[in-house]
Coordinates of N, CA and C in Angstrom, one line a residue:
X191 N 20.6 35.3 12.6 CA 19.3 35.2 11.9 C 18.7 36.6 11.8
X192 N 18.3 36.9 10.6 CA 17.6 38.2 10.4 C 16.2 38.1 10.7
X193 N 15.7 39.1 11.5 CA 14.3 39.1 11.9 C 13.4 39.6 10.8
X194 N 12.2 38.9 10.6 CA 11.3 39.4 9.7 C 10.7 40.7 10.1
X195 N 10.2 41.5 9.2 CA 9.5 42.7 9.6 C 8.4 42.5 10.5
X196 N 8.3 43.3 11.5 CA 7.2 43.1 12.5 C 7.6 42.2 13.7
X197 N 8.8 41.7 13.7 CA 9.2 40.8 14.8 C 9.1 41.4 16.1
X198 N 8.4 40.7 17.0 CA 8.2 41.3 18.4 C 9.4 41.6 19.2
X199 N 10.6 41.0 18.8 CA 11.8 41.2 19.7 C 12.8 41.9 18.9
X200 N 12.5 42.5 17.8 CA 13.5 43.2 17.0 C 13.1 44.6 16.7
X201 N 13.5 45.5 17.6 CA 13.3 46.9 17.3 C 11.8 47.3 17.4
X202 N 11.6 48.6 17.0 CA 10.3 49.2 17.1 C 9.5 49.1 15.8
X203 N 8.2 48.7 15.9 CA 7.3 48.8 14.8 C 6.1 49.5 15.2
X204 N 5.2 49.7 14.2 CA 4.0 50.4 14.5 C 2.8 49.4 14.8
X205 N 3.1 48.2 15.0 CA 2.1 47.2 15.4 C 2.5 46.4 16.6
X206 N 1.6 45.8 17.3 CA 1.8 44.9 18.4 C 0.9 43.7 18.2
X207 N 1.6 42.5 18.1 CA 0.9 41.3 17.8 C 0.7 40.4 19.0
X208 N -0.5 40.0 19.2 CA -0.9 39.1 20.3 C -1.2 37.8 19.7
X209 N -0.5 36.7 20.2 CA -0.7 35.4 19.7 C -1.2 34.5 20.8
X210 N -2.4 33.9 20.6 CA -3.0 33.0 21.6 C -2.7 31.6 21.1
X211 N -2.2 30.7 22.1 CA -1.8 29.4 21.7 C -2.5 28.4 22.6
X212 N -3.1 27.3 21.9 CA -3.6 26.1 22.6 C -3.1 24.9 21.9
X213 N -3.8 23.8 22.0 CA -3.3 22.6 21.4 C -3.7 22.5 19.9
X214 N -5.0 22.3 19.7 CA -5.5 22.1 18.3 C -5.9 23.3 17.5
X215 N -5.9 24.5 18.2 CA -6.4 25.7 17.6 C -7.8 25.6 17.0
X216 N -8.6 24.9 17.7 CA -10.0 24.8 17.3 C -11.0 25.1 18.4
X217 N -10.5 25.2 19.7 CA -11.4 25.5 20.8 C -10.9 26.7 21.6
X218 N -9.9 26.5 22.5 CA -9.5 27.5 23.4 C -8.9 28.8 22.8
X219 N -7.9 28.5 21.9 CA -7.2 29.7 21.3 C -8.1 30.5 20.3
X220 N -9.0 29.8 19.6 CA -9.9 30.6 18.8 C -10.9 31.4 19.6
X221 N -11.4 30.8 20.7 CA -12.3 31.6 21.6 C -11.6 32.8 22.1
X222 N -10.3 32.6 22.6 CA -9.6 33.7 23.2 C -9.2 34.7 22.1
X223 N -8.8 34.3 20.9 CA -8.5 35.3 19.9 C -9.7 36.1 19.6
X224 N -10.9 35.5 19.3 CA -12.0 36.3 18.9 C -12.6 37.1 20.1
X225 N -12.6 36.6 21.3 CA -13.0 37.4 22.4 C -12.1 38.6 22.6
X226 N -10.8 38.4 22.4 CA -9.9 39.6 22.5 C -10.2 40.6 21.4
X227 N -10.4 40.2 20.2 CA -10.8 41.1 19.2 C -12.1 41.9 19.5
X228 N -13.0 41.1 20.0 CA -14.3 41.7 20.3 C -14.2 42.8 21.4
X229 N -13.4 42.5 22.4 CA -13.2 43.4 23.5 C -12.4 44.7 23.0
X230 N -11.5 44.5 22.1 CA -10.7 45.6 21.6 C -11.6 46.5 20.7
X231 N -12.5 45.9 20.0 CA -13.4 46.7 19.2 C -14.3 47.5 20.1
X232 N -14.8 46.9 21.2 CA -15.6 47.7 22.2 C -14.9 48.9 22.7
X233 N -13.6 48.8 22.9 CA -12.8 49.9 23.5 C -12.2 50.8 22.5
X234 N -11.8 50.3 21.4 CA -11.0 51.2 20.4 C -11.8 51.5 19.1
X235 N -12.9 50.8 18.9 CA -13.6 50.9 17.6 C -13.0 50.0 16.6
X236 N -11.8 50.3 16.2 CA -11.0 49.5 15.2 C -9.6 49.3 15.8
X237 N -9.3 48.1 16.4 CA -8.0 47.9 17.0 C -6.9 48.0 16.0
X238 N -7.1 47.8 14.7 CA -6.0 47.9 13.8 C -5.5 49.3 13.7
X239 N -6.4 50.3 13.9 CA -6.0 51.7 13.9 C -5.1 52.0 15.1
X240 N -5.2 51.2 16.2 CA -4.3 51.4 17.3 C -3.1 50.5 17.1
X241 N -3.0 49.7 16.1 CA -1.8 48.9 15.8 C -1.8 47.5 16.5
X242 N -3.0 47.1 17.0 CA -3.0 45.8 17.7 C -3.5 44.7 16.7
X243 N -2.8 43.6 16.6 CA -3.2 42.5 15.7 C -3.3 41.2 16.6
X244 N -4.4 40.5 16.5 CA -4.6 39.4 17.4 C -4.8 38.1 16.5
X245 N -4.0 37.1 16.9 CA -3.9 35.9 16.1 C -3.9 34.7 17.0
X246 N -4.0 33.5 16.5 CA -3.9 32.3 17.3 C -3.3 31.1 16.5
X247 N -2.8 30.1 17.2 CA -2.3 28.9 16.6 C -2.3 27.8 17.6
X248 N -2.0 26.6 17.1 CA -2.0 25.4 18.0 C -0.7 24.6 18.0
X249 N -0.2 24.1 19.1 CA 1.0 23.4 19.1 C 0.9 22.1 18.3
X250 N -0.4 21.5 18.3 CA -0.7 20.4 17.4 C -1.9 20.9 16.5
X251 N -1.7 22.0 15.9 CA -2.8 22.7 15.3 C -3.4 21.9 14.1
X252 N -4.7 22.0 14.0 CA -5.4 21.4 12.8 C -5.4 22.4 11.7
X253 N -4.3 22.4 10.9 CA -4.1 23.3 9.8 C -5.3 23.3 8.9
X254 N -5.9 24.5 8.7 CA -7.0 24.7 7.8 C -8.4 24.2 8.4
X255 N -8.4 23.8 9.6 CA -9.7 23.3 10.2 C -10.6 24.4 10.6
X256 N -11.9 24.2 10.6 CA -12.8 25.2 11.2 C -12.8 25.1 12.7
X257 N -13.3 26.2 13.3 CA -13.5 26.2 14.8 C -14.5 25.1 15.2
X258 N -14.3 24.6 16.3 CA -15.4 23.7 16.9 C -16.7 24.4 17.0
X259 N -17.8 23.6 16.7 CA -19.1 24.2 16.7 C -19.5 24.8 18.0
X260 N -19.1 24.1 19.1 CA -19.4 24.6 20.4 C -18.6 25.9 20.8
X261 N -17.5 26.0 20.2 CA -16.7 27.3 20.4 C -17.4 28.4 19.7
X262 N -18.0 28.2 18.5 CA -18.7 29.2 17.8 C -19.9 29.6 18.6
X263 N -20.6 28.7 19.3 CA -21.7 29.0 20.1 C -21.3 29.9 21.3
X264 N -20.2 29.6 21.9 CA -19.7 30.4 23.0 C -19.4 31.8 22.6
X265 N -18.8 32.0 21.4 CA -18.5 33.3 20.9 C -19.8 34.1 20.6
X266 N -20.8 33.4 20.1 CA -22.1 34.0 19.8 C -22.7 34.5 21.1
X267 N -22.5 33.7 22.2 CA -23.1 34.1 23.5 C -22.5 35.5 23.9
X268 N -21.3 35.8 23.6 CA -20.7 37.0 23.9 C -20.8 38.1 22.9
X269 N -21.5 37.8 21.8 CA -21.6 38.7 20.7 C -20.4 38.8 19.8
X270 N -19.5 37.9 19.9 CA -18.2 37.9 19.2 C -18.4 37.2 17.9
X271 N -17.5 37.5 16.9 CA -17.6 37.0 15.5 C -16.7 35.8 15.3
X272 N -17.2 34.7 14.8 CA -16.4 33.5 14.5 C -16.1 33.4 13.0
X273 N -16.6 34.4 12.2 CA -16.5 34.3 10.8 C -15.1 34.2 10.3
X274 N -14.9 33.3 9.3 CA -13.6 33.2 8.6 C -12.5 32.6 9.4
X275 N -12.7 32.0 10.5 CA -11.6 31.4 11.3 C -11.1 30.1 10.6
X276 N -9.8 30.0 10.5 CA -9.1 28.8 10.0 C -8.0 28.4 10.9
X277 N -8.0 27.1 11.4 CA -7.0 26.7 12.3 C -5.6 26.7 11.7
X278 N -4.6 26.9 12.6 CA -3.2 27.0 12.1 C -2.3 26.2 13.1
X279 N -1.3 25.5 12.5 CA -0.2 24.9 13.4 C 0.8 26.0 13.8
X280 N 1.2 26.0 15.0 CA 2.2 26.9 15.5 C 3.5 26.8 14.8
X281 N 4.0 27.9 14.2 CA 5.3 27.9 13.5 C 6.2 28.9 14.1
X282 N 7.5 28.7 13.8 CA 8.5 29.6 14.3 C 8.1 31.1 13.9
X283 N 7.6 31.3 12.7 CA 7.4 32.6 12.3 C 6.3 33.3 13.1
X284 N 5.3 32.5 13.7 CA 4.3 33.1 14.5 C 4.9 33.6 15.8
X285 N 5.8 32.8 16.4 CA 6.5 33.2 17.6 C 7.4 34.4 17.4
X286 N 8.1 34.4 16.3 CA 9.1 35.4 16.0 C 8.4 36.8 15.9
X287 N 7.2 36.8 15.3 CA 6.5 38.0 15.0 C 5.7 38.5 16.2
X288 N 5.5 37.7 17.2 CA 4.6 38.0 18.3 C 5.3 38.9 19.3
X289 N 4.6 39.9 19.8 CA 5.0 40.8 20.9 C 4.6 40.2 22.2
X290 N 3.5 39.5 22.2 CA 2.9 38.9 23.4 C 2.3 37.5 23.0
X291 N 2.8 36.5 23.7 CA 2.2 35.2 23.5 C 1.4 34.8 24.8
X292 N 0.2 34.4 24.6 CA -0.7 34.0 25.8 C -1.1 32.6 25.5
X293 N -0.8 31.7 26.4 CA -1.1 30.3 26.2 C -2.2 29.8 27.1
X294 N -2.8 28.7 26.7 CA -3.9 28.1 27.6 C -3.3 27.5 28.8
X295 N -2.2 26.8 28.7 CA -1.6 26.1 29.8 C -0.1 26.3 30.0
X296 N 0.4 25.8 31.1 CA 1.9 25.9 31.3 C 2.7 25.0 30.3
X297 N 2.1 23.9 29.9 CA 2.8 23.1 28.9 C 2.9 23.8 27.6
X298 N 1.8 24.5 27.2 CA 1.9 25.3 26.0 C 3.0 26.4 26.1
X299 N 3.0 27.0 27.2 CA 4.0 28.1 27.5 C 5.4 27.5 27.3
X300 N 5.6 26.3 27.9 CA 6.9 25.7 27.8 C 7.3 25.3 26.4
X301 N 6.3 24.9 25.6 CA 6.6 24.5 24.2 C 6.9 25.8 23.4
X302 N 6.2 26.9 23.6 CA 6.6 28.1 22.9 C 8.0 28.6 23.2
X303 N 8.3 28.6 24.5 CA 9.6 29.0 25.0 C 10.7 28.1 24.4
X304 N 10.4 26.8 24.3 CA 11.4 25.9 23.8 C 11.7 26.1 22.3
X305 N 10.9 26.8 21.6 CA 11.1 27.1 20.2 C 12.2 28.1 20.1
X306 N 12.6 28.8 21.1 CA 13.6 29.8 21.1 C 13.1 31.2 20.7
X307 N 13.9 31.9 19.9 CA 13.4 33.3 19.5 C 13.3 34.3 20.6
X308 N 14.0 34.0 21.7 CA 13.9 34.9 22.9 C 12.5 35.1 23.4
X309 N 11.7 34.0 23.3 CA 10.3 34.1 23.6 C 9.9 34.2 25.1
X310 N 10.9 33.8 26.0 CA 10.6 33.7 27.4 C 10.0 34.9 28.0
X311 N 10.5 36.1 27.7 CA 10.1 37.3 28.4 C 8.7 37.8 27.9
X312 N 8.2 37.2 26.8 CA 6.9 37.7 26.2 C 5.9 36.6 26.1
X313 N 6.2 35.5 26.8 CA 5.2 34.3 26.8 C 4.7 34.0 28.2
X314 N 3.4 34.0 28.3 CA 2.8 33.7 29.6 C 1.6 32.9 29.4
X315 N 1.1 32.2 30.4 CA -0.2 31.6 30.2 C -1.2 32.8 30.4
X316 N -2.4 32.7 29.8 CA -3.4 33.8 29.9 C -3.6 34.2 31.3
X317 N -3.9 33.2 32.2 CA -4.3 33.5 33.6 C -3.1 34.0 34.4
X318 N -1.9 33.6 34.0 CA -0.7 34.1 34.6 C -0.5 35.6 34.3
X319 N -0.7 35.9 33.0 CA -0.6 37.3 32.6 C -1.7 38.2 33.3
X320 N -2.9 37.7 33.4 CA -3.9 38.4 34.1 C -3.5 38.7 35.5
X321 N -3.0 37.7 36.2 CA -2.6 37.9 37.6 C -1.5 39.0 37.7
X322 N -0.6 39.0 36.8 CA 0.5 40.0 36.8 C 0.0 41.3 36.5
X323 N -0.9 41.4 35.5 CA -1.4 42.7 35.1 C -2.2 43.4 36.2
X324 N -2.9 42.6 37.0 CA -3.7 43.1 38.1 C -2.8 43.8 39.1
X325 N -1.6 43.4 39.2 CA -0.6 43.9 40.2 C 0.1 45.2 39.7
X326 N -0.1 45.5 38.4 CA 0.7 46.6 37.8 C -0.1 47.9 38.0
X327 N 0.5 49.0 38.4 CA -0.1 50.3 38.5 C -0.2 50.9 37.1
X328 N -1.5 51.0 36.6 CA -1.6 51.5 35.3 C -1.1 52.9 35.1
X329 N -1.0 53.7 36.1 CA -0.4 55.0 36.0 C 1.1 55.0 35.6
X330 N 1.7 53.9 35.8 CA 3.1 53.8 35.4 C 3.3 53.5 33.9
X331 N 2.2 53.2 33.2 CA 2.3 52.8 31.8 C 2.1 54.1 31.0
X332 N 2.7 54.1 29.8 CA 2.5 55.2 28.8 C 1.0 55.4 28.6
X333 N 0.6 56.7 28.5 CA -0.8 57.0 28.2 C -1.1 56.7 26.7
X334 N -2.1 55.8 26.5 CA -2.3 55.4 25.1 C -2.7 56.5 24.2
X335 N -3.4 57.6 24.8 CA -3.8 58.7 23.9 C -2.6 59.5 23.5
X336 N -1.6 59.6 24.4 CA -0.4 60.5 24.1 C 0.7 59.7 23.3
X337 N 0.9 58.5 23.7 CA 2.1 57.7 23.2 C 1.7 56.6 22.3
X338 N 0.4 56.3 22.3 CA -0.1 55.2 21.4 C -0.3 53.9 22.2
X339 N -1.2 53.1 21.7 CA -1.6 51.8 22.3 C -0.4 50.8 22.2
X340 N 0.4 50.9 21.1 CA 1.5 50.0 20.9 C 2.6 50.2 22.0
X341 N 2.9 51.4 22.3 CA 3.9 51.7 23.3 C 3.4 51.3 24.7
X342 N 2.1 51.5 24.9 CA 1.6 51.1 26.2 C 1.6 49.6 26.3
X343 N 1.3 48.9 25.3 CA 1.3 47.4 25.3 C 2.7 46.9 25.5
X344 N 3.7 47.4 24.9 CA 5.0 47.0 25.1 C 5.5 47.2 26.5
X345 N 5.1 48.3 27.1 CA 5.5 48.6 28.4 C 4.8 47.6 29.4
X346 N 3.6 47.3 29.1 CA 2.8 46.3 29.9 C 3.5 45.0 30.0
X347 N 4.0 44.5 28.8 CA 4.6 43.2 28.8 C 6.0 43.2 29.6
X348 N 6.7 44.3 29.4 CA 8.0 44.4 30.2 C 7.7 44.4 31.7
X349 N 6.6 45.2 32.1 CA 6.3 45.2 33.5 C 5.8 43.9 34.1
X350 N 5.1 43.1 33.3 CA 4.6 41.8 33.7 C 5.8 40.8 33.8
X351 N 6.7 40.9 32.9 CA 7.9 40.0 32.9 C 8.7 40.3 34.1
X352 N 8.8 41.5 34.5 CA 9.6 41.9 35.7 C 9.0 41.4 37.0
X353 N 7.7 41.2 37.0 CA 6.9 40.8 38.2 C 6.9 39.3 38.3
X354 N 7.1 38.6 37.3 CA 6.8 37.1 37.2 C 7.5 36.4 38.4
X355 N 8.7 36.6 38.7 CA 9.3 35.9 39.7 C 8.9 36.2 41.1
X356 N 8.2 37.3 41.3 CA 7.8 37.8 42.6 C 6.3 37.5 42.9
X357 N 5.5 37.3 41.9 CA 4.1 37.1 42.1 C 3.7 35.8 41.6
X358 N 3.7 34.8 42.4 CA 3.5 33.4 42.0 C 2.1 33.0 42.1
X359 N 1.7 32.0 41.3 CA 0.3 31.5 41.4 C 0.1 30.8 42.7
X360 N -1.1 30.9 43.3 CA -1.4 30.2 44.5 C -1.3 28.7 44.4
X361 N -1.7 28.1 43.2 CA -1.5 26.7 42.9 C -1.1 26.6 41.4
X362 N -0.5 25.5 41.0 CA -0.2 25.4 39.6 C -1.4 25.4 38.7
X363 N -2.5 24.8 39.2 CA -3.7 24.8 38.4 C -4.3 26.1 38.1
X364 N -3.9 27.1 39.0 CA -4.5 28.4 38.8 C -4.2 29.1 37.5
X365 N -3.1 28.7 36.8 CA -2.7 29.3 35.6 C -3.2 28.5 34.4
X366 N -4.1 27.5 34.6 CA -4.5 26.6 33.5 C -5.9 27.0 33.0
X367 N -6.1 26.9 31.7 CA -7.4 26.9 31.0 C -7.6 25.5 30.4
X368 N -8.5 24.7 31.0 CA -8.6 23.3 30.6 C -9.3 23.1 29.2
X369 N -8.9 22.0 28.5 CA -9.4 21.8 27.2 C -10.8 21.3 27.2
X370 N -11.7 22.0 26.5 CA -13.1 21.5 26.4 C -13.4 20.6 25.2
X371 N -12.4 20.3 24.4 CA -12.6 19.5 23.2 C -13.4 18.2 23.5
X372 N -14.5 18.0 22.8 CA -15.3 16.9 23.0 C -16.3 16.9 24.1
X373 N -16.2 18.0 24.9 CA -17.1 18.2 26.0 C -18.4 18.8 25.6
X374 N -19.5 18.7 26.5 CA -20.8 19.3 26.2 C -20.7 20.8 26.2
X375 N -21.7 21.4 25.6 CA -21.7 22.9 25.5 C -21.6 23.6 26.9
X376 N -22.1 22.9 27.9 CA -22.1 23.5 29.3 C -20.6 23.8 29.7
X377 N -19.8 22.8 29.4 CA -18.4 22.9 29.8 C -17.7 24.0 28.9
X378 N -18.0 24.0 27.6 CA -17.5 25.0 26.7 C -17.8 26.4 27.3
X379 N -19.1 26.6 27.7 CA -19.5 27.9 28.2 C -18.8 28.2 29.5
X380 N -18.5 27.3 30.3 CA -17.7 27.6 31.6 C -16.3 28.0 31.2
X381 N -15.7 27.4 30.2 CA -14.4 27.8 29.7 C -14.4 29.1 29.1
X382 N -15.5 29.4 28.3 CA -15.6 30.7 27.7 C -15.7 31.8 28.8
X383 N -16.4 31.5 29.9 CA -16.5 32.5 31.0 C -15.2 32.7 31.6
X384 N -14.4 31.7 31.8 CA -13.1 31.8 32.4 C -12.2 32.7 31.5
X385 N -12.2 32.4 30.2 CA -11.4 33.2 29.3 C -11.8 34.6 29.3
X386 N -13.1 34.9 29.2 CA -13.6 36.2 29.1 C -13.2 37.0 30.4
X387 N -13.3 36.4 31.6 CA -13.0 37.1 32.8 C -11.5 37.3 32.9
X388 N -10.7 36.4 32.4 CA -9.2 36.6 32.4 C -8.8 37.7 31.4
X389 N -9.5 37.9 30.3 CA -9.2 38.8 29.3 C -9.6 40.3 29.7
X390 N -10.6 40.4 30.5 CA -11.1 41.8 30.8 C -10.0 42.7 31.3
X391 N -9.3 42.3 32.4 CA -8.3 43.2 32.9 C -7.1 43.4 31.9
X392 N -6.8 42.4 31.1 CA -5.7 42.4 30.2 C -6.0 43.5 29.1
X393 N -7.2 43.4 28.5 CA -7.5 44.3 27.5 C -7.6 45.8 28.0
X394 N -8.2 45.9 29.2 CA -8.2 47.2 29.9 C -6.8 47.8 30.0
X395 N -5.9 46.9 30.5 CA -4.5 47.4 30.7 C -3.8 47.7 29.4
X396 N -4.1 46.9 28.4 CA -3.4 47.1 27.1 C -3.9 48.5 26.5
X397 N -5.2 48.8 26.6 CA -5.7 49.9 25.9 C -5.8 51.2 26.7
X398 N -5.9 51.0 28.1 CA -6.1 52.1 28.9 C -7.6 52.5 29.0
X399 N -8.4 51.7 28.4 CA -9.9 52.0 28.3 C -10.6 50.9 29.1
X400 N -11.4 51.3 30.1 CA -12.2 50.3 30.8 C -13.3 49.7 30.0
X401 N -13.9 48.6 30.6 CA -15.0 47.9 29.9 C -16.2 48.9 29.7
X402 N -16.6 49.1 28.5 CA -17.8 50.0 28.2 C -19.0 49.5 29.0
X403 N -19.7 50.5 29.5 CA -20.9 50.2 30.3 C -22.2 50.4 29.5

């Protein structure tokens, strides 16, 4: 099978694609996608100039659906932009092109990996990836200023994959982000806080830039 241009597992490109995956692609993965973009803008100004592309999809995605209203409220709380979001069903091409897949739960991770495309080494739950990233010495990663954010991001994924079998979760539930679909805004906000806290060390590691003060 010939890889499409930009494929995360086929050679070097000048972009690095991050794919966030949940079930319906109307709650968790849209929140995670847009909070990631927001954090990257804070650190890089324009993440596209650094070559980072952030997307999302759902394993049972509501194709063409808008984001849940409570998810938009959560994004507004963080100053992130929900404009123009459209739900997508997870397709092979999304996995093929992704350099890093971050899922809401272990079930989502298993579904992505079961699609094939050598996705196992670049697919993690969000909280799993956060745990692994915290254990990586950032000094061992390429300097983003010298070698570029894309090279640093690729090295980070390789380092996290190498640690996975050695740094296990304290409990199975520790790697889960639970679904707030249909829940009140208070639960959406608690999930938004979980996601934001999990993303902070990830974005810092990806870019080499700490949270702006």
